[in-house]
Tab-separated table of C-alpha atoms in Angstrom:
chain	number	residue	atom	x	y	z
A	1	MET	CA	101.351	101.974	112.361
A	2	VAL	CA	98.690	99.807	110.745
A	3	VAL	CA	96.976	99.110	114.073
A	4	VAL	CA	97.035	102.764	115.147
A	5	ALA	CA	95.763	103.923	111.743
A	6	PHE	CA	92.794	101.532	111.836
A	7	ALA	CA	92.032	102.547	115.431
A	8	LEU	CA	92.010	106.223	114.466
A	9	ALA	CA	89.707	105.484	111.533
A	10	VAL	CA	87.305	103.668	113.878
A	11	LEU	CA	87.337	106.576	116.337
A	12	ALA	CA	86.796	109.115	113.556
A	13	GLY	CA	83.843	107.114	112.267
A	14	THR	CA	82.459	106.835	115.789
A	15	ALA	CA	82.601	110.599	116.212
A	16	LEU	CA	80.823	111.198	112.897
A	17	LEU	CA	78.091	108.671	113.670
A	18	MET	CA	77.465	110.333	117.046
A	19	LEU	CA	76.510	113.577	115.299
A	20	PRO	CA	72.765	114.342	115.328
A	21	GLN	CA	72.806	114.594	111.536
A	22	ALA	CA	73.757	110.900	111.307
A	23	ARG	CA	70.422	109.691	112.686
A	24	THR	CA	66.939	109.922	111.243
A	25	GLU	CA	65.708	111.250	114.611
A	26	GLN	CA	68.332	114.030	114.554
A	27	VAL	CA	69.647	112.882	117.944
A	28	GLY	CA	73.201	111.701	118.430
A	29	ALA	CA	73.673	107.939	118.576
A	30	PRO	CA	74.906	106.398	121.851
A	31	PHE	CA	78.658	105.843	122.015
A	32	VAL	CA	78.528	102.035	121.992
A	33	VAL	CA	76.138	101.970	119.015
A	34	ALA	CA	78.353	104.374	117.054
A	35	LEU	CA	81.527	102.503	118.058
A	36	PHE	CA	80.081	99.116	117.111
A	37	THR	CA	78.808	100.374	113.744
A	38	SER	CA	82.049	102.206	112.945
A	39	THR	CA	84.181	99.186	113.827
A	40	SER	CA	81.935	96.913	111.792
A	41	ALA	CA	82.252	99.241	108.775
A	42	VAL	CA	86.005	99.891	108.966
A	43	CYS	CA	86.681	96.196	109.579
A	44	VAL	CA	84.268	95.373	106.697
A	45	THR	CA	82.218	93.035	108.876
A	46	GLY	CA	78.546	93.958	108.606
A	47	LEU	CA	77.263	93.079	112.062
A	48	VAL	CA	74.785	95.710	113.276
A	49	VAL	CA	73.058	96.492	116.555
A	50	VAL	CA	70.490	98.813	114.950
A	51	ASP	CA	68.499	98.687	111.726
A	52	THR	CA	70.662	100.498	109.169
A	53	PRO	CA	67.972	102.011	106.855
A	54	SER	CA	65.638	103.190	109.613
A	55	TYR	CA	68.152	104.231	112.294
A	56	TRP	CA	70.731	106.126	110.222
A	57	SER	CA	70.032	109.126	108.024
A	58	THR	CA	71.405	109.490	104.508
A	59	PHE	CA	74.398	111.300	106.015
A	60	GLY	CA	74.942	108.378	108.415
A	61	GLU	CA	74.689	105.864	105.578
A	62	VAL	CA	77.236	107.824	103.534
A	63	VAL	CA	79.586	107.866	106.534
A	64	ILE	CA	79.214	104.085	106.842
A	65	LEU	CA	79.851	103.700	103.110
A	66	GLY	CA	82.991	105.822	103.363
A	67	LEU	CA	84.251	103.767	106.304
A	68	ILE	CA	83.647	100.563	104.337
A	69	GLN	CA	85.645	101.864	101.389
A	70	VAL	CA	88.496	103.060	103.598
A	71	GLY	CA	88.564	99.756	105.444
A	72	GLY	CA	88.441	97.787	102.209
A	73	PHE	CA	91.261	99.720	100.593
A	74	GLY	CA	93.309	99.442	103.763
A	75	ILE	CA	94.495	102.438	105.730
A	76	MET	CA	98.117	102.124	104.672
A	77	THR	CA	97.155	101.536	101.054
A	78	LEU	CA	95.021	104.670	101.079
A	79	ALA	CA	97.740	106.692	102.798
A	80	SER	CA	100.279	105.484	100.233
A	81	LEU	CA	97.947	106.453	97.393
A	82	LEU	CA	97.570	109.946	98.844
A	83	GLY	CA	101.327	110.168	99.180
A	84	LEU	CA	101.745	109.240	95.534
A	85	LEU	CA	99.169	111.801	94.453
A	86	VAL	CA	100.545	114.637	96.584
A	87	PHE	CA	104.289	114.007	96.672
A	88	ARG	CA	104.603	111.594	93.717
A	89	ARG	CA	106.855	109.403	95.805
A	90	LEU	CA	106.811	107.120	98.837
A	91	GLY	CA	109.206	107.191	101.757
A	92	LEU	CA	110.726	104.020	103.182
A	93	ARG	CA	108.365	103.962	106.173
A	94	SER	CA	105.305	104.293	103.931
A	95	ARG	CA	106.557	101.583	101.596
A	96	LEU	CA	107.212	99.208	104.486
A	97	SER	CA	103.729	99.779	105.917
A	98	ALA	CA	102.001	99.415	102.541
A	99	ALA	CA	104.028	96.300	101.729
A	100	ALA	CA	102.987	94.679	105.009
A	101	GLU	CA	99.312	95.400	104.344
A	102	THR	CA	99.136	94.542	100.639
A	103	LYS	CA	101.605	91.616	100.720
A	104	ALA	CA	103.765	93.260	98.055
A	105	THR	CA	106.694	91.051	97.091
A	106	GLY	CA	109.251	93.841	97.274
A	107	LEU	CA	109.614	97.485	98.210
A	108	GLY	CA	110.052	98.460	94.594
A	109	ASP	CA	106.720	96.852	93.790
A	110	VAL	CA	104.678	98.902	96.261
A	111	ARG	CA	103.758	101.740	93.876
A	112	THR	CA	102.404	99.259	91.312
A	113	VAL	CA	100.528	97.287	93.955
A	114	VAL	CA	98.894	100.365	95.506
A	115	LYS	CA	97.738	101.645	92.135
A	116	GLY	CA	96.545	98.153	91.217
A	117	VAL	CA	94.510	97.814	94.421
A	118	VAL	CA	92.678	101.053	93.683
A	119	ALA	CA	92.108	100.234	90.010
A	120	ILE	CA	90.776	96.732	90.734
A	121	SER	CA	88.483	97.975	93.490
A	122	LEU	CA	86.979	100.777	91.426
A	123	LEU	CA	86.539	98.544	88.370
A	124	PHE	CA	84.575	95.800	90.135
A	125	GLU	CA	82.585	98.295	92.184
A	126	ALA	CA	81.650	100.309	89.089
A	127	VAL	CA	80.528	97.284	87.056
A	128	THR	CA	78.465	95.909	89.946
A	129	ALA	CA	76.953	99.326	90.649
A	130	VAL	CA	75.815	99.719	87.028
A	131	LEU	CA	74.180	96.268	86.971
A	132	LEU	CA	72.387	96.841	90.273
A	133	THR	CA	71.290	100.350	89.315
A	134	LEU	CA	69.703	99.106	86.104
A	135	ARG	CA	67.910	96.316	87.959
A	136	PHE	CA	66.607	98.578	90.727
A	137	ALA	CA	65.376	101.105	88.163
A	138	TRP	CA	63.851	98.741	85.603
A	139	GLY	CA	62.819	95.863	87.838
A	140	TYR	CA	61.581	97.701	90.928
A	141	ASP	CA	60.555	101.097	89.495
A	142	GLU	CA	63.019	103.025	91.645
A	143	GLU	CA	63.788	106.575	90.537
A	144	TRP	CA	67.133	106.711	88.775
A	145	GLY	CA	68.770	108.784	91.508
A	146	HIS	CA	67.689	106.431	94.284
A	147	ALA	CA	68.446	103.378	92.132
A	148	ALA	CA	71.987	104.656	91.591
A	149	TYR	CA	72.390	105.257	95.337
A	150	LEU	CA	71.220	101.708	96.091
A	151	GLY	CA	73.476	100.288	93.388
A	152	VAL	CA	76.593	102.131	94.531
A	153	PHE	CA	76.028	101.372	98.220
A	154	HIS	CA	75.482	97.647	97.738
A	155	SER	CA	78.275	97.286	95.184
A	156	ILE	CA	80.854	98.858	97.515
A	157	SER	CA	79.506	96.850	100.433
A	158	ALA	CA	79.681	93.641	98.363
A	159	PHE	CA	83.164	94.003	96.846
A	160	ASN	CA	84.604	94.995	100.216
A	161	ASN	CA	82.872	91.990	101.799
A	162	ALA	CA	81.149	94.297	104.289
A	163	GLY	CA	77.567	93.026	104.115
A	164	PHE	CA	75.828	96.281	105.050
A	165	ALA	CA	72.451	96.567	103.293
A	166	LEU	CA	69.876	99.310	102.970
A	167	TYR	CA	67.047	96.856	103.623
A	168	SER	CA	65.959	95.782	107.096
A	169	ASP	CA	65.945	92.104	106.094
A	170	SER	CA	69.275	92.354	104.225
A	171	LEU	CA	68.533	90.811	100.801
A	172	MET	CA	65.774	88.375	101.788
A	173	GLY	CA	63.334	90.282	99.605
A	174	PHE	CA	65.485	89.430	96.556
A	175	VAL	CA	65.965	85.714	97.275
A	176	SER	CA	64.498	84.779	93.880
A	177	ASP	CA	66.067	87.581	91.847
A	178	PRO	CA	69.279	86.479	90.072
A	179	TRP	CA	69.822	90.010	88.699
A	180	ILE	CA	70.399	91.219	92.264
A	181	CYS	CA	71.883	88.144	93.928
A	182	LEU	CA	74.398	87.098	91.258
A	183	PRO	CA	76.141	90.485	90.722
A	184	ILE	CA	76.481	90.879	94.490
A	185	ALA	CA	77.729	87.292	94.872
A	186	PHE	CA	80.364	87.659	92.137
A	187	ALA	CA	81.504	90.991	93.591
A	188	VAL	CA	81.949	89.256	96.946
A	189	ILE	CA	83.977	86.472	95.317
A	190	ALA	CA	86.124	88.991	93.440
A	191	GLY	CA	86.899	90.960	96.586
A	192	GLY	CA	87.535	87.786	98.555
A	193	LEU	CA	90.202	86.442	96.197
A	194	GLY	CA	92.680	89.089	97.298
A	195	PHE	CA	94.526	91.750	95.359
A	196	PRO	CA	97.754	89.734	94.801
A	197	VAL	CA	95.756	87.141	92.856
A	198	TRP	CA	94.107	89.727	90.604
A	199	LEU	CA	97.383	91.541	89.985
A	200	GLU	CA	99.070	88.307	88.967
A	201	LEU	CA	96.191	87.305	86.710
A	202	TYR	CA	96.373	90.734	85.069
A	203	ARG	CA	100.103	90.458	84.472
A	204	ARG	CA	100.123	86.884	83.182
A	205	PHE	CA	96.707	85.338	82.618
A	206	HIS	CA	98.393	82.723	80.428
A	207	PRO	CA	100.089	80.342	80.817
A	208	THR	CA	98.562	78.954	84.006
A	209	TRP	CA	101.687	76.935	84.833
A	210	ALA	CA	103.489	80.242	85.453
A	211	TRP	CA	101.119	81.216	88.268
A	212	SER	CA	102.579	81.364	91.742
A	213	MET	CA	101.681	78.779	94.365
A	214	HIS	CA	99.648	81.421	96.192
A	215	THR	CA	97.441	82.142	93.162
A	216	ARG	CA	96.923	78.469	92.355
A	217	MET	CA	96.152	77.653	95.962
A	218	THR	CA	93.686	80.540	96.376
A	219	LEU	CA	91.780	79.872	93.142
A	220	ALA	CA	91.585	76.110	93.675
A	221	ALA	CA	90.497	76.367	97.306
A	222	THR	CA	87.926	79.060	96.505
A	223	ALA	CA	86.368	76.946	93.744
A	224	VAL	CA	86.241	73.824	95.927
A	225	LEU	CA	84.731	75.655	98.907
A	226	LEU	CA	82.099	77.351	96.724
A	227	VAL	CA	81.010	74.052	95.174
A	228	LEU	CA	81.014	72.118	98.452
A	229	GLY	CA	79.322	74.993	100.267
A	230	THR	CA	76.561	75.238	97.670
A	231	VAL	CA	75.908	71.493	97.745
A	232	PHE	CA	75.959	71.395	101.548
A	233	VAL	CA	73.635	74.357	102.176
A	234	THR	CA	71.210	73.360	99.425
A	235	ALA	CA	70.999	69.742	100.556
A	236	SER	CA	70.794	70.616	104.247
A	237	GLU	CA	67.996	73.177	103.856
A	238	TRP	CA	66.172	71.657	100.872
A	239	ASP	CA	63.080	70.586	102.831
A	240	ASN	CA	63.163	73.298	105.493
A	241	PRO	CA	59.884	75.214	105.001
A	242	ALA	CA	61.315	78.273	106.770
A	243	THR	CA	64.210	78.626	104.299
A	244	LEU	CA	64.565	76.775	100.976
A	245	GLY	CA	61.487	74.556	101.302
A	246	ALA	CA	59.084	77.296	100.260
A	247	LEU	CA	60.974	78.118	97.019
A	248	SER	CA	60.924	76.629	93.539
A	249	THR	CA	63.825	74.414	92.443
A	250	PRO	CA	65.697	77.148	90.483
A	251	ASP	CA	65.228	79.566	93.368
A	252	ARG	CA	66.506	76.956	95.836
A	253	LEU	CA	69.676	76.529	93.791
A	254	LEU	CA	70.163	80.299	93.567
A	255	ALA	CA	69.614	80.781	97.298
A	256	GLY	CA	71.875	77.834	98.130
A	257	PHE	CA	74.690	79.289	96.026
A	258	PHE	CA	74.184	82.749	97.524
A	259	GLN	CA	74.344	81.371	101.079
A	260	ALA	CA	77.524	79.456	100.172
A	261	VAL	CA	79.203	82.640	98.918
A	262	MET	CA	78.303	84.909	101.830
A	263	PRO	CA	80.176	83.032	104.601
A	264	ARG	CA	83.348	83.905	102.649
A	265	THR	CA	83.053	87.027	104.881
A	266	ALA	CA	80.410	89.078	103.081
A	267	GLY	CA	77.468	89.129	105.503
A	268	PHE	CA	74.504	89.527	103.140
A	269	ASN	CA	71.751	86.951	103.487
A	270	SER	CA	68.725	86.089	101.371
A	271	LEU	CA	67.510	83.473	103.884
A	272	ASP	CA	66.833	83.770	107.614
A	273	TYR	CA	69.789	82.185	109.432
A	274	GLY	CA	67.730	82.115	112.608
A	275	GLN	CA	65.466	79.506	110.964
A	276	MET	CA	68.210	77.225	109.634
A	277	HIS	CA	69.033	73.763	110.942
A	278	GLU	CA	71.827	73.495	113.512
A	279	GLY	CA	73.884	71.401	111.092
A	280	THR	CA	73.698	74.150	108.470
A	281	LEU	CA	74.797	76.725	111.023
A	282	LEU	CA	77.801	74.591	112.011
A	283	GLY	CA	78.830	74.187	108.377
A	284	THR	CA	78.475	77.943	107.913
A	285	VAL	CA	80.689	78.520	110.956
A	286	ILE	CA	83.404	76.400	109.333
A	287	LEU	CA	83.155	78.354	106.066
A	288	MET	CA	83.292	81.653	107.969
A	289	PHE	CA	86.327	80.564	109.962
A	290	ILE	CA	88.253	79.611	106.798
A	291	GLY	CA	87.399	82.903	105.086
A	292	GLY	CA	88.772	84.126	101.767
A	293	GLY	CA	92.052	85.088	100.117
A	294	SER	CA	94.961	86.934	101.669
A	295	ALA	CA	95.528	90.684	101.257
A	296	GLY	CA	91.984	91.272	100.082
A	297	THR	CA	88.742	92.357	101.666
A	298	ALA	CA	87.910	88.942	103.139
A	299	GLY	CA	88.480	87.782	106.698
A	300	GLY	CA	88.920	84.448	108.450
A	301	ILE	CA	92.203	82.593	108.770
A	302	LYS	CA	92.374	82.699	104.931
A	303	VAL	CA	92.124	79.828	102.484
A	304	THR	CA	95.901	79.633	102.012
A	305	THR	CA	96.339	79.014	105.741
A	306	PHE	CA	93.739	76.242	105.632
A	307	VAL	CA	95.210	74.609	102.515
A	308	LEU	CA	98.781	74.795	103.849
A	309	LEU	CA	97.715	72.955	106.976
A	310	PHE	CA	95.888	70.357	104.856
A	311	PHE	CA	98.996	69.606	102.787
A	312	ALA	CA	101.172	69.547	105.924
A	313	ILE	CA	98.852	66.945	107.509
A	314	LEU	CA	98.785	64.974	104.262
A	315	ALA	CA	102.590	64.896	104.135
A	316	GLU	CA	102.814	63.769	107.765
A	317	VAL	CA	100.266	60.990	107.218
A	318	ARG	CA	102.234	59.781	104.197
A	319	GLY	CA	105.487	59.894	106.150
A	320	GLU	CA	107.052	62.436	103.795
A	321	SER	CA	109.710	64.827	105.057
A	322	ASP	CA	108.421	67.794	103.018
A	323	ALA	CA	104.919	69.140	102.435
A	324	THR	CA	104.298	69.723	98.728
A	325	ALA	CA	101.565	71.377	96.680
A	326	PHE	CA	101.138	72.104	92.963
A	327	GLY	CA	104.571	70.722	92.142
A	328	ARG	CA	106.377	72.852	94.725
A	329	ARG	CA	107.849	72.196	98.150
A	330	ILE	CA	106.225	74.287	100.863
A	331	ASP	CA	108.577	76.307	103.043
A	332	PRO	CA	108.450	74.788	106.575
A	333	ARG	CA	108.403	78.308	107.997
A	334	ALA	CA	105.155	79.005	106.107
A	335	VAL	CA	103.630	75.871	107.650
A	336	ARG	CA	104.628	77.045	111.135
A	337	GLN	CA	103.137	80.469	110.464
A	338	ALA	CA	99.873	78.904	109.230
A	339	LEU	CA	99.715	76.710	112.325
A	340	THR	CA	100.329	79.722	114.577
A	341	VAL	CA	97.616	81.815	112.929
A	342	ALA	CA	95.095	78.959	113.019
A	343	LEU	CA	95.705	78.062	116.676
A	344	LEU	CA	95.591	81.677	117.808
A	345	ALA	CA	92.322	82.099	115.899
A	346	VAL	CA	90.865	79.001	117.552
A	347	GLY	CA	91.957	80.317	120.951
A	348	ALA	CA	90.359	83.708	120.316
A	349	VAL	CA	87.084	82.135	119.165
A	350	VAL	CA	86.844	79.688	122.066
A	351	ALA	CA	87.700	82.277	124.721
A	352	SER	CA	85.291	84.834	123.271
A	353	THR	CA	82.472	82.284	122.981
A	354	LEU	CA	82.873	81.376	126.642
A	355	LEU	CA	82.872	85.064	127.550
A	356	VAL	CA	79.716	85.809	125.551
A	357	LEU	CA	77.977	82.840	127.151
A	358	GLN	CA	78.807	84.286	130.577
A	359	LEU	CA	77.544	87.747	129.597
A	360	ALA	CA	74.371	86.864	127.710
A	361	ALA	CA	71.579	84.305	128.016
A	362	VAL	CA	72.015	82.766	124.565
A	363	SER	CA	72.545	79.238	123.296
A	364	THR	CA	76.017	77.893	122.616
A	365	GLU	CA	75.427	77.599	118.867
A	366	ASP	CA	74.171	81.199	118.635
A	367	ALA	CA	77.122	82.503	120.656
A	368	LEU	CA	79.628	80.538	118.556
A	369	PHE	CA	78.011	81.711	115.316
A	370	GLU	CA	78.103	85.351	116.437
A	371	VAL	CA	81.715	85.175	117.667
A	372	VAL	CA	83.062	83.505	114.516
A	373	SER	CA	81.100	85.968	112.381
A	374	ALA	CA	82.749	88.869	114.219
A	375	PHE	CA	86.279	87.410	114.267
A	376	ALA	CA	86.141	86.383	110.604
A	377	THR	CA	84.634	89.809	109.737
A	378	VAL	CA	81.639	88.135	108.081
A	379	GLY	CA	78.581	89.900	109.459
A	380	LEU	CA	76.095	87.037	109.363
A	381	SER	CA	73.898	86.601	112.422
A	382	THR	CA	71.112	84.406	113.735
A	383	GLY	CA	69.373	87.602	114.901
A	384	ILE	CA	70.771	87.982	118.434
A	385	THR	CA	73.212	90.868	117.869
A	386	ALA	CA	70.918	93.715	118.879
A	387	ASP	CA	69.684	91.844	121.971
A	388	LEU	CA	73.137	91.224	123.423
A	389	PRO	CA	74.195	93.316	126.453
A	390	THR	CA	76.665	96.159	126.085
A	391	ALA	CA	79.545	94.103	127.475
A	392	ALA	CA	78.996	91.432	124.810
A	393	HIS	CA	78.879	94.152	122.136
A	394	LEU	CA	82.291	95.370	123.288
A	395	VAL	CA	83.631	91.814	123.060
A	396	LEU	CA	82.454	91.669	119.448
A	397	VAL	CA	84.029	95.078	118.761
A	398	VAL	CA	87.411	93.762	119.910
A	399	LEU	CA	86.927	90.587	117.884
A	400	MET	CA	86.122	92.512	114.691
A	401	PHE	CA	89.210	94.679	115.160
A	402	VAL	CA	91.483	91.729	115.908
A	403	GLY	CA	89.975	89.703	113.080
A	404	ARG	CA	90.607	92.453	110.537
A	405	LEU	CA	94.151	93.217	111.692
A	406	GLY	CA	95.319	90.182	113.633
A	407	PRO	CA	96.236	87.855	110.767
A	408	ILE	CA	97.848	90.709	108.809
A	409	THR	CA	100.008	92.027	111.618
A	410	LEU	CA	100.750	88.578	113.005
A	411	VAL	CA	101.997	87.088	109.729
A	412	SER	CA	103.981	90.250	108.955
A	413	ALA	CA	105.579	90.159	112.385
A	414	LEU	CA	106.407	86.468	112.031
A	415	ALA	CA	107.908	87.047	108.598
A	416	MET	CA	110.187	89.755	109.983
A	417	ARG	CA	111.378	87.697	112.968
A	418	ASP	CA	113.628	85.257	111.159
A	419	ARG	CA	116.457	84.812	113.640
A	420	SER	CA	119.342	82.406	113.227
A	421	HIS	CA	121.316	80.752	116.034
A	422	LEU	CA	124.908	79.549	116.075
A	423	HIS	CA	123.925	76.447	118.030
A	424	ARG	CA	121.135	73.874	118.165
A	425	LEU	CA	119.834	72.195	121.314
A	426	PRO	CA	119.749	68.384	121.675
A	427	GLU	CA	116.673	66.921	120.009
A	428	GLY	CA	113.749	65.676	122.081
A	429	ARG	CA	110.840	63.618	120.770
A	430	PRO	CA	107.675	63.608	122.899
A	431	LEU	CA	104.908	61.125	122.143
A	432	ILE	CA	102.187	62.517	119.844
A	433	GLY	CA	98.695	61.090	119.716
């Protein structure tokens, strides 16, 4: 149901974007362009094959904004909300679907979770929109109506980790403006933590020892990755005259932090990734692949998957029988699920990179960057997206769709396939390493 619902949303968005009213030239967009843009919006990615502000009309931009919001909420979450509003109840099928998408702990908790998802989304989007609107109006002399439109669009795009911008160079024109960069960055972080974390923090902010392993793991990993990412990007690009080298020291620190936040699957950029060092691009690929928190607007394999594998490796190196974290023993089944998700993601990225290299005359690092950006629903690019052939665009469309739904449906399916056997086969022990 989740897969079909997202597919229908993509097709509906494609049809709307193919209308003449959606383009500034009043001519319907080609099917592949509309499909790519719709998929990128619904899957909250941000990759584009055309320049958003000049190619799409205001109607087209509003359609894209609506698709971002629908994709960020989640199709099943939105359907469940409508069911609550219209019928004031949820059937078993709706509760099962919403629980799978929002990672609700129980069927009785679905109503609370759905309402919480909507409340959290609207709260962060509203606060960010107000801050951006004031800055656009007072700092850049935009009329209040247009400033509000810019604020709302970028706030929704930021919290939902979509990365669509109404400027041709994304946010490069605001690289030195903390009143634009910081609200957008914090909205991205908030959306990337995941709704289960925010709901738990709302219910019991204190004491911290009562937090679940998932919340502790997500917050700790997010903080570590943000700090390490900021240090890495800033140090790597410090003397690059095409990126940080031309900025003052405070502006370098701001831009370094902003570029460390965006690979968490947001897609905005205040620096030109096409001018960055290859080492910086590789580090960004790693950050994109890890992604953000589960059951939120972020993509990637998720930080919990990455941290679970880290603690599993640590336990194996130490010779311990159980993997532990934050004073708790990790369920071996969760470790197997994390390993499955990570290996399938690696397989999808490697196969797609090879395919793109066969279809387009691009370098390996550019192809890898583009593929990981699509699979992890990030939206960052070195500038090759529009120049790729149609076949490569379709590969990225599939990757964005799989990246948005694959981890969700895969983990849900694995969680529901807990089968027991009345016998166990004789043990074998192949040599490892």
